[in-house]
Every structure is written in C-alpha cells, then in structure tokens.
Amino acid sequence: MSFTKAPLLLLGISLLLSTPAWADETGPTKAPSRPKNIVIMIGDGMGPSYTSAYRYYKDNPDTEEVEQTVFDRLLVGMASTYPASVSGYVTDSAAAATALATGVKSYNGAISVDTQKQPLPTILEKAKSLGLSTGVAVTSQINHATPAAFLAHNESRKNYDALALSYLETNADVFLGGGQKYFPPALLEQFKAKGYQHISRFEDLASITQPKVLGLFAEVQLPWAIDEKDAKKLSTLTQKALSLLSQNDQGFVLLVEGSLIDWAGHNNDIATAMGEMDEFSNAIEVVEQFVREHPDTLMVITADHNTGGLSIGVDGNYNWNPEILRNISASTDTLALAAISGEQWQADLARGLGFELSEEEVAKLNVARMQGLETMAVAIRHLIDKRTDTGWTTDGHTGTDVQVFAAGPASELFNGHQDNTDIANKIFSLLPKPKKPKS
Ligand SMILES: [Zn+2]
C-alpha cells in the first residue's frame, strides 16, 4: 500500500517546481483550467457498497494488501440524490438523471421536465447548441431513463416510443447501446434521412469511422457482461464514441452509462452485478487513458442512486466470500435456464457455480425448479447470497448518498459533498461561453 504514496509525493514536488498548468493554456502538454471535452459516466444504481464489494471481488488473495480499484483511484467526493419533494427522499433513475442532466430536481419518472412538466435544457442540448459534438454509449436501451434524460423531454420515462421518436430532434452525433424494438423501420428511415449510419451488429462497429451513428445492438438491453466474458461491449462502445466525437475540434460531451448494474441490483444478483461493475470499470479505464492522452478532457463519474441495499456481510457473520463469485461462470438467469431444461442439471449447475452443492441445497433448488424459470433464478441467487454472506434490503432503490469520481481539468470542482444537481451545474459552468453576437 505504501507504494502508491511515492509517486504522489513526487507529483507534489514537481507541481511546486513547474509552472502551474493554468499559467499556459496554449501549450500542447499542459492541461487547461477549463476542459474542451467532458465525459460523464454513470453507474446506474452503483451505491458505495458496490464499489467496496467490487474491490474485494477483484482482490488478489495471494497478496497481503487489498489492491486499489479504479474507483479508489478516482474518488473525489459524494453526492446526495433525493428527488423533488413531491417524490420524497428516494429517487428513481429518471428524476436522478434529470438532476444530473439539467441541474434541476424533479419528480420520480420525469425525463428532463420540471414538476410542472415543462422541459428543462440539458447539458447535451446546451453543448450541441455551442457547437460541441454529443453522444451516448450505454448498456440499456438508448431510450432508457438515464440516457433519455440527457437527450429528450417527456413527462414519463415509460413513454419509450415517444422518447425514441424525439431522438430525431436531438442532433446528437453518437447513439450506441440497445433498443432495436423501439426503432421500427420507418423511424430508422427518418434517422438515415438525417444522415445517420444505422448498424445493429456489434461487429459492424469497427466499420464506422465518422459520426453520425445510430448503433442498436440488442432488442432491449445488451447481454449481461458475465455471460460474454471477453466481449467488453461497454468499453468498446466507449472507445468508439471517443474516437468519433473527438473528430470535432470544438470539443464534445459524452454520456457513458453502466446501466445494468442497477438491473442486477433490482434482481438482488451479486454475481451478475459484479460482472457489470467489472465492465463499467473497463470503460472507466478507457476514458482514463483518453484523459491521459488528451489533458483537455474532464471525466466525472457518479451513480444516480443506490440499488438493492446491498450489504457486504450478513447475519452477524463478520465475513464476505467474494472468491465464490470469481468462479461463477454465467449469470443466474443463464444458469437457471440451463437448470430448467437440462437432464443433468445438478452437475451442470455445480459446474457453472464453481462449487459442489450440498444435499440441502439440492433439495431447495429442486423445489424451485418445479416452479419455473424465475423461481429457479431467485433460488440460485439466494444460494449465492448464503454462500458469500451477501445481503439485500430491497428490490428497489435506497436513499443513501453516492460517490463522485473525477479526473482532468476542473476535476477539483467536484471535491467534497455536493448535491446531484450541483454536479450538473458545475458541468454547465464548464461549457464554453456563447460567442458574443456581432454588433
Ligand atoms: Zn433502478
């Protein structure tokens, strides 16, 4: 652990000796005080217990120290998440995304409209009007609550078709994620008429070399990351979005969302949640590398809220067993599906889970298996929770504060405690000033 302090000390000394970065904004290697590009990353549902659990999940058991994660490295502050008072203290993804996209609190379900259902300007819209490029790269359908609140306005997150249609008017340069079902052929034709390239096969992403692009790679959400260990979809989408958007000399604003951390949290599915966390952290590392190579880029990462009331240790046991999670080879949905249909289901399930099942466990699973797929998936999740000492308090959200992570120019603005609306207002303040009209 002491290894990490030496470079920090050296950095401190070099900062004292060198010209401060803000003294020269034109030098190619100096970071300006105001970013040209901004990458906003949201781990949906990623409350503090998720980043802690992820640290122990990634820990190398052969070393004494617990290795730091990308989250530990980039942490700068915390944020409250409560919605407008009409919705109490516990937010949903729509109200939280509205706060993060517009700097204004609204009711649960609102997509960038205020409590009077009037549209609120978003960071992406403002950036676009100033000549910057904009885009989203997400693992849910692209018209799900979080990306929708950055791109569109609607009185309800549930109006998926209306949201998809309204994307025609956003002029965003890059849409990458899932959601084919919401973009029927007639709507796709309208996007093509506006100059968008449309792709639906992940392999075709490589052929896209310039904006504008509408890439929809799943009917609704992308597959669970744990079911496609080497696919690295979110980090690949993020890399592509960066390379397309950075072609604009004026700069860009990109939203990246690890959308399915929340979905796994709603399912109280720790193994699948850790898989989603791992791919979100891969995407963060892609952006971190971009920031290193482009010191004029700010990255800000947060969660919209905490999902599931995840607890690391339960029942008075001072214990958590992430090593079990490391050996699980598929999502509980996939394991349950195989167990429902397979003849040799006990052996197959034990292989997928990476541990032998006790007689008592088999008996419980057998009862669940008779009741169908969803009951079986829940039973497998309970089994994993029991083995790992993982706890959950709800299948919904909780009102706890979330963390804020940042790097790049002006990242210190996000230090300490803030409200989720403050995050948006700070980002608004970093956008270029509109050019003065000629008089
Ligand atoms: Zn949620």
Tab-separated table of C-alpha atoms and ligand atoms in Angstrom:
chain	number	residue	atom	x	y	z
A	1	MET	CA	0.000	0.000	0.000
A	2	SER	CA	2.882	2.344	0.714
A	3	PHE	CA	3.973	2.052	-2.926
A	4	THR	CA	1.219	4.366	-4.055
A	5	LYS	CA	2.415	7.270	-1.919
A	6	ALA	CA	5.822	7.801	-3.536
A	7	PRO	CA	4.501	8.949	-6.951
A	8	LEU	CA	2.057	11.271	-5.199
A	9	LEU	CA	4.910	12.844	-3.262
A	10	LEU	CA	6.949	13.224	-6.444
A	11	LEU	CA	3.939	14.748	-8.177
A	12	GLY	CA	3.578	17.221	-5.306
A	13	ILE	CA	7.209	18.271	-5.647
A	14	SER	CA	7.023	18.585	-9.422
A	15	LEU	CA	3.897	20.726	-9.074
A	16	LEU	CA	5.819	23.054	-6.772
A	17	LEU	CA	8.740	23.301	-9.167
A	18	SER	CA	6.984	23.545	-12.502
A	19	THR	CA	4.924	26.349	-13.964
A	20	PRO	CA	1.338	25.887	-12.863
A	21	ALA	CA	-0.845	24.358	-15.557
A	22	TRP	CA	-3.188	27.335	-15.622
A	23	ALA	CA	-0.341	29.724	-16.477
A	24	ASP	CA	-0.186	28.487	-20.038
A	25	GLU	CA	-3.356	27.226	-21.655
A	26	THR	CA	-1.915	27.007	-25.117
A	27	GLY	CA	0.931	24.533	-24.578
A	28	PRO	CA	0.183	21.143	-26.119
A	29	THR	CA	1.106	19.165	-22.995
A	30	LYS	CA	-0.366	21.481	-20.372
A	31	ALA	CA	-3.843	20.861	-19.053
A	32	PRO	CA	-6.117	23.886	-19.397
A	33	SER	CA	-8.223	25.035	-16.457
A	34	ARG	CA	-11.409	24.556	-18.473
A	35	PRO	CA	-11.939	21.283	-20.309
A	36	LYS	CA	-12.555	21.085	-24.027
A	37	ASN	CA	-14.161	17.658	-23.749
A	38	ILE	CA	-16.329	16.273	-20.937
A	39	VAL	CA	-17.137	12.609	-20.346
A	40	ILE	CA	-19.950	11.974	-17.847
A	41	MET	CA	-20.106	8.371	-16.643
A	42	ILE	CA	-22.985	6.965	-14.581
A	43	GLY	CA	-23.003	3.622	-12.825
A	44	ASP	CA	-26.755	3.136	-12.561
A	45	GLY	CA	-27.585	2.007	-9.023
A	46	MET	CA	-23.892	1.930	-8.089
A	47	GLY	CA	-24.048	2.927	-4.424
A	48	PRO	CA	-20.901	2.854	-2.259
A	49	SER	CA	-21.368	-0.799	-1.271
A	50	TYR	CA	-20.971	-1.772	-4.928
A	51	THR	CA	-17.545	-0.187	-5.266
A	52	SER	CA	-16.481	-1.712	-1.925
A	53	ALA	CA	-17.754	-5.157	-2.928
A	54	TYR	CA	-16.005	-4.769	-6.276
A	55	ARG	CA	-12.689	-4.043	-4.500
A	56	TYR	CA	-12.874	-7.331	-2.563
A	57	TYR	CA	-14.156	-9.187	-5.637
A	58	LYS	CA	-11.051	-8.015	-7.539
A	59	ASP	CA	-8.651	-8.523	-4.629
A	60	ASN	CA	-5.725	-10.815	-5.358
A	61	PRO	CA	-5.918	-13.331	-2.488
A	62	ASP	CA	-2.224	-14.201	-2.932
A	63	THR	CA	-1.077	-10.809	-1.678
A	64	GLU	CA	-1.449	-9.352	1.812
A	65	GLU	CA	-2.695	-5.983	0.577
A	66	VAL	CA	-6.118	-5.298	-0.870
A	67	GLU	CA	-5.388	-3.746	-4.242
A	68	GLN	CA	-6.975	-0.420	-5.167
A	69	THR	CA	-9.565	-0.258	-7.921
A	70	VAL	CA	-10.138	2.448	-10.497
A	71	PHE	CA	-12.877	3.743	-8.185
A	72	ASP	CA	-10.470	4.143	-5.258
A	73	ARG	CA	-8.031	5.917	-7.539
A	74	LEU	CA	-10.537	8.472	-8.879
A	75	LEU	CA	-12.737	9.174	-5.812
A	76	VAL	CA	-13.153	12.897	-5.050
A	77	GLY	CA	-16.495	13.384	-3.284
A	78	MET	CA	-20.066	12.404	-2.511
A	79	ALA	CA	-23.475	13.475	-3.764
A	80	SER	CA	-26.998	13.432	-2.361
A	81	THR	CA	-29.617	12.039	-4.726
A	82	TYR	CA	-33.054	12.977	-3.340
A	83	PRO	CA	-35.698	13.986	-5.918
A	84	ALA	CA	-38.115	16.954	-5.815
A	85	SER	CA	-40.044	16.969	-2.522
A	86	VAL	CA	-43.223	15.656	-4.161
A	87	SER	CA	-41.384	12.310	-4.526
A	88	GLY	CA	-39.840	12.170	-1.034
A	89	TYR	CA	-36.214	11.222	-0.398
A	90	VAL	CA	-35.661	8.133	-2.535
A	91	THR	CA	-35.094	8.831	-6.216
A	92	ASP	CA	-35.713	6.740	-9.299
A	93	SER	CA	-33.357	6.756	-12.283
A	94	ALA	CA	-35.447	9.295	-14.212
A	95	ALA	CA	-35.517	12.011	-11.537
A	96	ALA	CA	-31.835	11.389	-10.741
A	97	ALA	CA	-30.846	11.576	-14.399
A	98	THR	CA	-32.933	14.745	-14.789
A	99	ALA	CA	-30.976	16.279	-11.883
A	100	LEU	CA	-27.640	15.176	-13.383
A	101	ALA	CA	-28.569	16.306	-16.897
A	102	THR	CA	-30.274	19.640	-16.104
A	103	GLY	CA	-29.286	20.736	-12.583
A	104	VAL	CA	-32.948	20.764	-11.506
A	105	LYS	CA	-34.752	18.289	-9.251
A	106	SER	CA	-37.999	16.802	-10.485
A	107	TYR	CA	-40.470	14.039	-9.636
A	108	ASN	CA	-39.755	10.315	-9.977
A	109	GLY	CA	-40.484	9.319	-13.563
A	110	ALA	CA	-39.686	12.733	-15.083
A	111	ILE	CA	-37.454	12.862	-18.159
A	112	SER	CA	-35.901	16.349	-18.044
A	113	VAL	CA	-39.154	18.142	-17.317
A	114	ASP	CA	-39.785	20.080	-14.107
A	115	THR	CA	-42.525	19.410	-11.558
A	116	GLN	CA	-44.884	21.430	-13.826
A	117	LYS	CA	-43.910	19.080	-16.708
A	118	GLN	CA	-42.134	21.892	-18.559
A	119	PRO	CA	-38.944	20.940	-20.467
A	120	LEU	CA	-35.579	21.715	-18.840
A	121	PRO	CA	-32.496	22.351	-21.002
A	122	THR	CA	-29.924	19.537	-20.700
A	123	ILE	CA	-26.128	19.569	-20.721
A	124	LEU	CA	-26.082	17.683	-24.030
A	125	GLU	CA	-28.514	20.120	-25.666
A	126	LYS	CA	-26.525	23.125	-24.417
A	127	ALA	CA	-23.265	21.584	-25.618
A	128	LYS	CA	-24.774	20.903	-29.036
A	129	SER	CA	-26.023	24.498	-29.338
A	130	LEU	CA	-22.460	25.701	-28.619
A	131	GLY	CA	-21.001	23.661	-31.472
A	132	LEU	CA	-19.749	20.674	-29.474
A	133	SER	CA	-20.449	17.104	-30.528
A	134	THR	CA	-22.564	14.915	-28.246
A	135	GLY	CA	-23.208	11.223	-27.771
A	136	VAL	CA	-24.299	8.401	-25.505
A	137	ALA	CA	-22.895	4.887	-25.006
A	138	VAL	CA	-24.959	2.691	-22.674
A	139	THR	CA	-25.766	-0.962	-21.936
A	140	SER	CA	-29.551	-0.475	-21.623
A	141	GLN	CA	-31.819	0.539	-24.474
A	142	ILE	CA	-30.686	4.029	-25.528
A	143	ASN	CA	-34.136	5.436	-24.663
A	144	HIS	CA	-33.997	4.154	-21.065
A	145	ALA	CA	-34.337	6.732	-18.283
A	146	THR	CA	-30.711	7.845	-17.855
A	147	PRO	CA	-29.699	8.469	-21.473
A	148	ALA	CA	-33.213	9.754	-22.223
A	149	ALA	CA	-32.934	12.495	-19.604
A	150	PHE	CA	-29.732	13.759	-21.260
A	151	LEU	CA	-31.291	13.715	-24.737
A	152	ALA	CA	-35.019	14.352	-24.529
A	153	HIS	CA	-38.012	15.549	-22.531
A	154	ASN	CA	-41.090	13.628	-21.524
A	155	GLU	CA	-43.488	13.613	-18.615
A	156	SER	CA	-42.883	9.857	-18.182
A	157	ARG	CA	-39.894	7.551	-18.561
A	158	LYS	CA	-42.354	4.883	-19.682
A	159	ASN	CA	-43.102	6.622	-22.994
A	160	TYR	CA	-40.343	4.693	-24.748
A	161	ASP	CA	-41.710	5.099	-28.270
A	162	ALA	CA	-42.156	8.846	-27.890
A	163	LEU	CA	-38.636	9.127	-26.470
A	164	ALA	CA	-37.166	7.181	-29.393
A	165	LEU	CA	-39.024	9.430	-31.846
A	166	SER	CA	-37.824	12.570	-30.066
A	167	TYR	CA	-34.198	11.482	-30.557
A	168	LEU	CA	-34.585	12.580	-34.179
A	169	GLU	CA	-34.606	16.183	-32.965
A	170	THR	CA	-31.581	15.950	-30.621
A	171	ASN	CA	-28.931	16.107	-33.356
A	172	ALA	CA	-26.693	14.008	-31.123
A	173	ASP	CA	-23.791	12.560	-33.096
A	174	VAL	CA	-23.426	9.142	-31.494
A	175	PHE	CA	-26.076	6.778	-30.112
A	176	LEU	CA	-24.662	3.417	-29.014
A	177	GLY	CA	-26.497	0.812	-26.920
A	178	GLY	CA	-29.572	-1.402	-27.089
A	179	GLY	CA	-33.210	-0.792	-28.020
A	180	GLN	CA	-33.910	-2.122	-31.549
A	181	LYS	CA	-37.501	-2.783	-30.525
A	182	TYR	CA	-38.180	0.950	-30.143
A	183	PHE	CA	-36.794	1.905	-33.571
A	184	PRO	CA	-39.085	0.402	-36.230
A	185	PRO	CA	-38.033	0.519	-39.921
A	186	ALA	CA	-39.999	3.728	-40.624
A	187	LEU	CA	-38.199	5.531	-37.805
A	188	LEU	CA	-34.825	4.158	-38.931
A	189	GLU	CA	-35.506	5.603	-42.383
A	190	GLN	CA	-36.022	9.023	-40.800
A	191	PHE	CA	-32.681	8.724	-38.981
A	192	LYS	CA	-30.966	7.728	-42.252
A	193	ALA	CA	-32.553	10.722	-43.977
A	194	LYS	CA	-30.917	12.869	-41.304
A	195	GLY	CA	-27.505	11.437	-42.177
A	196	TYR	CA	-27.206	8.693	-39.563
A	197	GLN	CA	-25.482	5.404	-40.322
A	198	HIS	CA	-27.537	2.633	-38.715
A	199	ILE	CA	-25.904	-0.585	-37.525
A	200	SER	CA	-27.254	-3.462	-35.450
A	201	ARG	CA	-24.382	-5.970	-35.442
A	202	PHE	CA	-21.667	-5.371	-32.867
A	203	GLU	CA	-19.018	-6.496	-35.386
A	204	ASP	CA	-20.020	-3.618	-37.683
A	205	LEU	CA	-18.911	-1.055	-35.124
A	206	ALA	CA	-15.351	-1.277	-36.468
A	207	SER	CA	-16.536	-0.115	-39.915
A	208	ILE	CA	-17.882	3.173	-38.523
A	209	THR	CA	-15.202	5.809	-38.887
A	210	GLN	CA	-17.164	9.017	-38.549
A	211	PRO	CA	-20.356	10.363	-36.978
A	212	LYS	CA	-23.325	10.289	-37.187
A	213	VAL	CA	-24.190	6.812	-35.993
A	214	LEU	CA	-27.191	5.028	-34.508
A	215	GLY	CA	-25.892	1.668	-33.252
A	216	LEU	CA	-28.512	-0.579	-31.660
A	217	PHE	CA	-27.015	-3.933	-30.670
A	218	ALA	CA	-29.870	-5.645	-28.837
A	219	GLU	CA	-33.644	-5.851	-28.874
A	220	VAL	CA	-33.726	-4.106	-25.468
A	221	GLN	CA	-30.667	-4.191	-23.158
A	222	LEU	CA	-27.251	-5.661	-24.035
A	223	PRO	CA	-26.489	-9.165	-22.682
A	224	TRP	CA	-25.122	-9.444	-19.126
A	225	ALA	CA	-21.363	-8.870	-19.154
A	226	ILE	CA	-20.812	-12.069	-17.106
A	227	ASP	CA	-22.390	-14.078	-19.957
A	228	GLU	CA	-19.898	-12.718	-22.512
A	229	LYS	CA	-16.664	-12.544	-20.564
A	230	ASP	CA	-14.446	-11.387	-23.438
A	231	ALA	CA	-16.922	-9.188	-25.314
A	232	LYS	CA	-16.059	-5.983	-23.399
A	233	LYS	CA	-19.032	-4.288	-25.007
A	234	LEU	CA	-19.376	-1.120	-22.941
A	235	SER	CA	-15.646	-0.374	-23.064
A	236	THR	CA	-15.643	-0.989	-26.839
A	237	LEU	CA	-18.641	1.316	-27.320
A	238	THR	CA	-16.930	3.928	-25.156
A	239	GLN	CA	-13.698	3.727	-27.162
A	240	LYS	CA	-15.619	4.109	-30.425
A	241	ALA	CA	-17.660	7.037	-29.108
A	242	LEU	CA	-14.457	8.827	-28.010
A	243	SER	CA	-12.796	8.329	-31.387
A	244	LEU	CA	-15.867	9.577	-33.291
A	245	LEU	CA	-16.659	12.565	-31.075
A	246	SER	CA	-13.059	13.749	-30.762
A	247	GLN	CA	-13.053	14.494	-34.504
A	248	ASN	CA	-14.767	17.790	-33.629
A	249	ASP	CA	-12.127	20.457	-32.871
A	250	GLN	CA	-14.690	22.351	-30.778
A	251	GLY	CA	-14.895	19.501	-28.268
A	252	PHE	CA	-17.585	17.076	-27.152
A	253	VAL	CA	-19.731	15.867	-24.282
A	254	LEU	CA	-20.228	12.100	-23.971
A	255	LEU	CA	-22.505	10.223	-21.572
A	256	VAL	CA	-21.470	6.642	-20.743
A	257	GLU	CA	-23.736	4.510	-18.566
A	258	GLY	CA	-23.170	1.136	-16.916
A	259	SER	CA	-26.933	0.746	-16.998
A	260	LEU	CA	-27.256	-2.864	-15.949
A	261	ILE	CA	-25.523	-2.581	-12.570
A	262	ASP	CA	-28.935	-1.320	-11.463
A	263	TRP	CA	-30.831	-4.133	-13.184
A	264	ALA	CA	-28.672	-6.753	-11.434
A	265	GLY	CA	-29.240	-4.834	-8.182
A	266	HIS	CA	-33.022	-4.927	-8.660
A	267	ASN	CA	-32.675	-8.700	-9.132
A	268	ASN	CA	-30.530	-8.888	-5.957
A	269	ASP	CA	-27.995	-10.757	-8.094
A	270	ILE	CA	-24.493	-10.173	-6.718
A	271	ALA	CA	-22.584	-12.307	-9.234
A	272	THR	CA	-24.173	-10.562	-12.218
A	273	ALA	CA	-23.755	-7.156	-10.541
A	274	MET	CA	-20.007	-7.743	-10.143
A	275	GLY	CA	-19.784	-8.667	-13.833
A	276	GLU	CA	-21.458	-5.368	-14.750
A	277	MET	CA	-19.175	-3.470	-12.351
A	278	ASP	CA	-16.159	-5.064	-13.987
A	279	GLU	CA	-17.154	-3.944	-17.480
A	280	PHE	CA	-18.093	-0.458	-16.222
A	281	SER	CA	-14.627	-0.220	-14.675
A	282	ASN	CA	-13.126	-1.314	-18.023
A	283	ALA	CA	-14.999	1.579	-19.654
A	284	ILE	CA	-13.713	3.972	-16.986
A	285	GLU	CA	-10.159	2.829	-17.721
A	286	VAL	CA	-10.693	3.525	-21.423
A	287	VAL	CA	-11.752	7.084	-20.579
A	288	GLU	CA	-8.943	7.465	-18.043
A	289	GLN	CA	-6.450	6.562	-20.774
A	290	PHE	CA	-8.099	9.086	-23.124
A	291	VAL	CA	-7.748	11.770	-20.413
A	292	ARG	CA	-4.045	10.920	-20.064
A	293	GLU	CA	-3.575	11.344	-23.809
A	294	HIS	CA	-5.880	14.372	-24.023
A	295	PRO	CA	-5.243	16.519	-20.925
A	296	ASP	CA	-8.008	18.882	-22.101
A	297	THR	CA	-10.625	16.237	-21.205
A	298	LEU	CA	-12.558	16.108	-17.923
A	299	MET	CA	-14.143	12.870	-16.730
A	300	VAL	CA	-16.807	12.874	-13.998
A	301	ILE	CA	-18.253	9.616	-12.719
A	302	THR	CA	-21.118	9.091	-10.300
A	303	ALA	CA	-24.119	6.901	-9.585
A	304	ASP	CA	-27.693	8.068	-9.900
A	305	HIS	CA	-28.717	6.262	-6.684
A	306	ASN	CA	-28.101	3.072	-4.713
A	307	THR	CA	-29.997	-0.086	-5.701
A	308	GLY	CA	-30.958	-3.112	-3.617
A	309	GLY	CA	-29.461	-2.077	-0.276
A	310	LEU	CA	-26.507	-4.356	-0.960
A	311	SER	CA	-24.762	-5.471	2.242
A	312	ILE	CA	-21.234	-6.890	2.394
A	313	GLY	CA	-21.666	-9.380	5.241
A	314	VAL	CA	-24.919	-10.513	6.900
A	315	ASP	CA	-26.449	-12.318	9.886
A	316	GLY	CA	-23.796	-11.182	12.335
A	317	ASN	CA	-21.115	-13.070	10.406
A	318	TYR	CA	-18.011	-10.899	10.133
A	319	ASN	CA	-17.401	-12.356	6.748
A	320	TRP	CA	-17.801	-11.950	2.993
A	321	ASN	CA	-16.698	-14.576	0.454
A	322	PRO	CA	-16.093	-12.996	-2.956
A	323	GLU	CA	-13.863	-15.908	-4.045
A	324	ILE	CA	-17.082	-17.820	-4.758
A	325	LEU	CA	-18.198	-15.046	-7.110
A	326	ARG	CA	-14.937	-15.165	-9.050
A	327	ASN	CA	-15.647	-18.767	-10.053
A	328	ILE	CA	-19.240	-18.309	-11.220
A	329	SER	CA	-19.177	-18.661	-14.999
A	330	ALA	CA	-22.579	-17.265	-16.057
A	331	SER	CA	-25.434	-15.050	-14.925
A	332	THR	CA	-28.034	-16.598	-12.638
A	333	ASP	CA	-30.546	-16.123	-15.477
A	334	THR	CA	-28.408	-18.289	-17.762
A	335	LEU	CA	-27.689	-20.847	-15.028
A	336	ALA	CA	-31.405	-21.078	-14.191
A	337	LEU	CA	-32.372	-21.525	-17.842
A	338	ALA	CA	-29.868	-24.363	-18.240
A	339	ALA	CA	-31.031	-25.963	-14.983
A	340	ILE	CA	-34.694	-25.856	-16.029
A	341	SER	CA	-34.099	-27.523	-19.369
A	342	GLY	CA	-31.163	-29.859	-18.669
A	343	GLU	CA	-31.312	-33.509	-17.609
A	344	GLN	CA	-28.046	-33.425	-15.658
A	345	TRP	CA	-28.985	-30.128	-14.069
A	346	GLN	CA	-27.339	-30.695	-10.671
A	347	ALA	CA	-23.907	-31.412	-12.136
A	348	ASP	CA	-24.253	-28.607	-14.715
A	349	LEU	CA	-25.290	-26.081	-12.088
A	350	ALA	CA	-22.453	-27.094	-9.748
A	351	ARG	CA	-20.018	-26.633	-12.650
A	352	GLY	CA	-21.470	-23.210	-13.533
A	353	LEU	CA	-21.327	-22.086	-9.914
A	354	GLY	CA	-17.863	-23.494	-9.332
A	355	PHE	CA	-18.746	-25.331	-6.100
A	356	GLU	CA	-20.368	-28.598	-5.034
A	357	LEU	CA	-23.988	-28.423	-3.905
A	358	SER	CA	-24.957	-29.862	-0.527
A	359	GLU	CA	-27.959	-32.218	-0.236
A	360	GLU	CA	-29.935	-29.499	1.489
A	361	GLU	CA	-29.135	-27.029	-1.312
A	362	VAL	CA	-30.139	-29.535	-3.991
A	363	ALA	CA	-33.428	-30.191	-2.182
A	364	LYS	CA	-34.267	-26.470	-2.070
A	365	LEU	CA	-33.289	-25.973	-5.719
A	366	ASN	CA	-35.373	-28.969	-6.763
A	367	VAL	CA	-38.500	-27.411	-5.280
A	368	ALA	CA	-37.749	-24.090	-7.008
A	369	ARG	CA	-37.025	-25.821	-10.317
A	370	MET	CA	-40.560	-27.272	-10.434
A	371	GLN	CA	-41.977	-23.743	-10.145
A	372	GLY	CA	-40.277	-22.438	-13.245
A	373	LEU	CA	-37.508	-20.214	-14.515
A	374	GLU	CA	-37.918	-17.097	-12.394
A	375	THR	CA	-38.273	-19.025	-9.119
A	376	MET	CA	-35.206	-21.071	-10.036
A	377	ALA	CA	-33.166	-17.933	-10.774
A	378	VAL	CA	-34.191	-16.449	-7.416
A	379	ALA	CA	-33.269	-19.693	-5.649
A	380	ILE	CA	-29.809	-19.678	-7.250
A	381	ARG	CA	-29.325	-16.030	-6.171
A	382	HIS	CA	-30.315	-16.921	-2.600
A	383	LEU	CA	-27.870	-19.814	-2.653
A	384	ILE	CA	-25.050	-17.494	-3.813
A	385	ASP	CA	-26.013	-14.903	-1.172
A	386	LYS	CA	-25.911	-17.589	1.545
A	387	ARG	CA	-22.538	-18.895	0.407
A	388	THR	CA	-20.997	-15.432	0.108
A	389	ASP	CA	-22.754	-13.747	3.096
A	390	THR	CA	-24.238	-11.117	0.782
A	391	GLY	CA	-27.343	-9.235	1.918
A	392	TRP	CA	-30.051	-7.089	0.319
A	393	THR	CA	-32.731	-4.935	1.947
A	394	THR	CA	-34.971	-4.199	-1.050
A	395	ASP	CA	-35.594	-4.951	-4.703
A	396	GLY	CA	-35.868	-1.194	-5.245
A	397	HIS	CA	-33.654	1.827	-4.560
A	398	THR	CA	-32.360	3.320	-1.300
A	399	GLY	CA	-31.763	6.975	-0.422
A	400	THR	CA	-28.103	6.781	0.544
A	401	ASP	CA	-25.591	9.250	-0.925
A	402	VAL	CA	-23.411	8.128	-3.823
A	403	GLN	CA	-19.782	8.719	-4.672
A	404	VAL	CA	-18.301	11.145	-7.175
A	405	PHE	CA	-15.116	10.401	-9.079
A	406	ALA	CA	-13.251	12.747	-11.394
A	407	ALA	CA	-10.024	13.401	-13.274
A	408	GLY	CA	-8.805	16.054	-15.676
A	409	PRO	CA	-9.122	19.852	-15.796
A	410	ALA	CA	-11.500	21.325	-13.171
A	411	SER	CA	-11.941	17.913	-11.549
A	412	GLU	CA	-11.301	19.569	-8.156
A	413	LEU	CA	-14.687	21.314	-8.545
A	414	PHE	CA	-16.284	18.006	-7.592
A	415	ASN	CA	-14.403	17.544	-4.287
A	416	GLY	CA	-16.336	17.014	-1.063
A	417	HIS	CA	-20.071	16.855	-0.522
A	418	GLN	CA	-22.488	18.138	-3.154
A	419	ASP	CA	-25.982	17.546	-4.430
A	420	ASN	CA	-26.582	15.711	-7.702
A	421	THR	CA	-27.927	18.991	-9.167
A	422	ASP	CA	-24.610	20.664	-8.252
A	423	ILE	CA	-22.779	18.153	-10.456
A	424	ALA	CA	-24.831	19.268	-13.456
A	425	ASN	CA	-24.497	22.962	-12.642
A	426	LYS	CA	-20.714	22.643	-12.331
A	427	ILE	CA	-20.594	20.924	-15.723
A	428	PHE	CA	-22.823	23.636	-17.251
A	429	SER	CA	-20.367	26.235	-15.887
A	430	LEU	CA	-17.503	24.485	-17.697
A	431	LEU	CA	-19.124	24.589	-21.138
A	432	PRO	CA	-17.753	27.278	-23.448
A	433	LYS	CA	-19.405	30.694	-23.223
A	434	PRO	CA	-21.648	31.534	-26.184
A	435	LYS	CA	-19.898	33.739	-28.739
A	436	LYS	CA	-20.931	37.392	-28.410
A	437	PRO	CA	-23.193	38.432	-31.279
A	438	LYS	CA	-21.541	40.933	-33.676
A	439	SER	CA	-22.853	44.450	-33.093
B	1	ZN	ZN	-33.195	1.156	-10.695
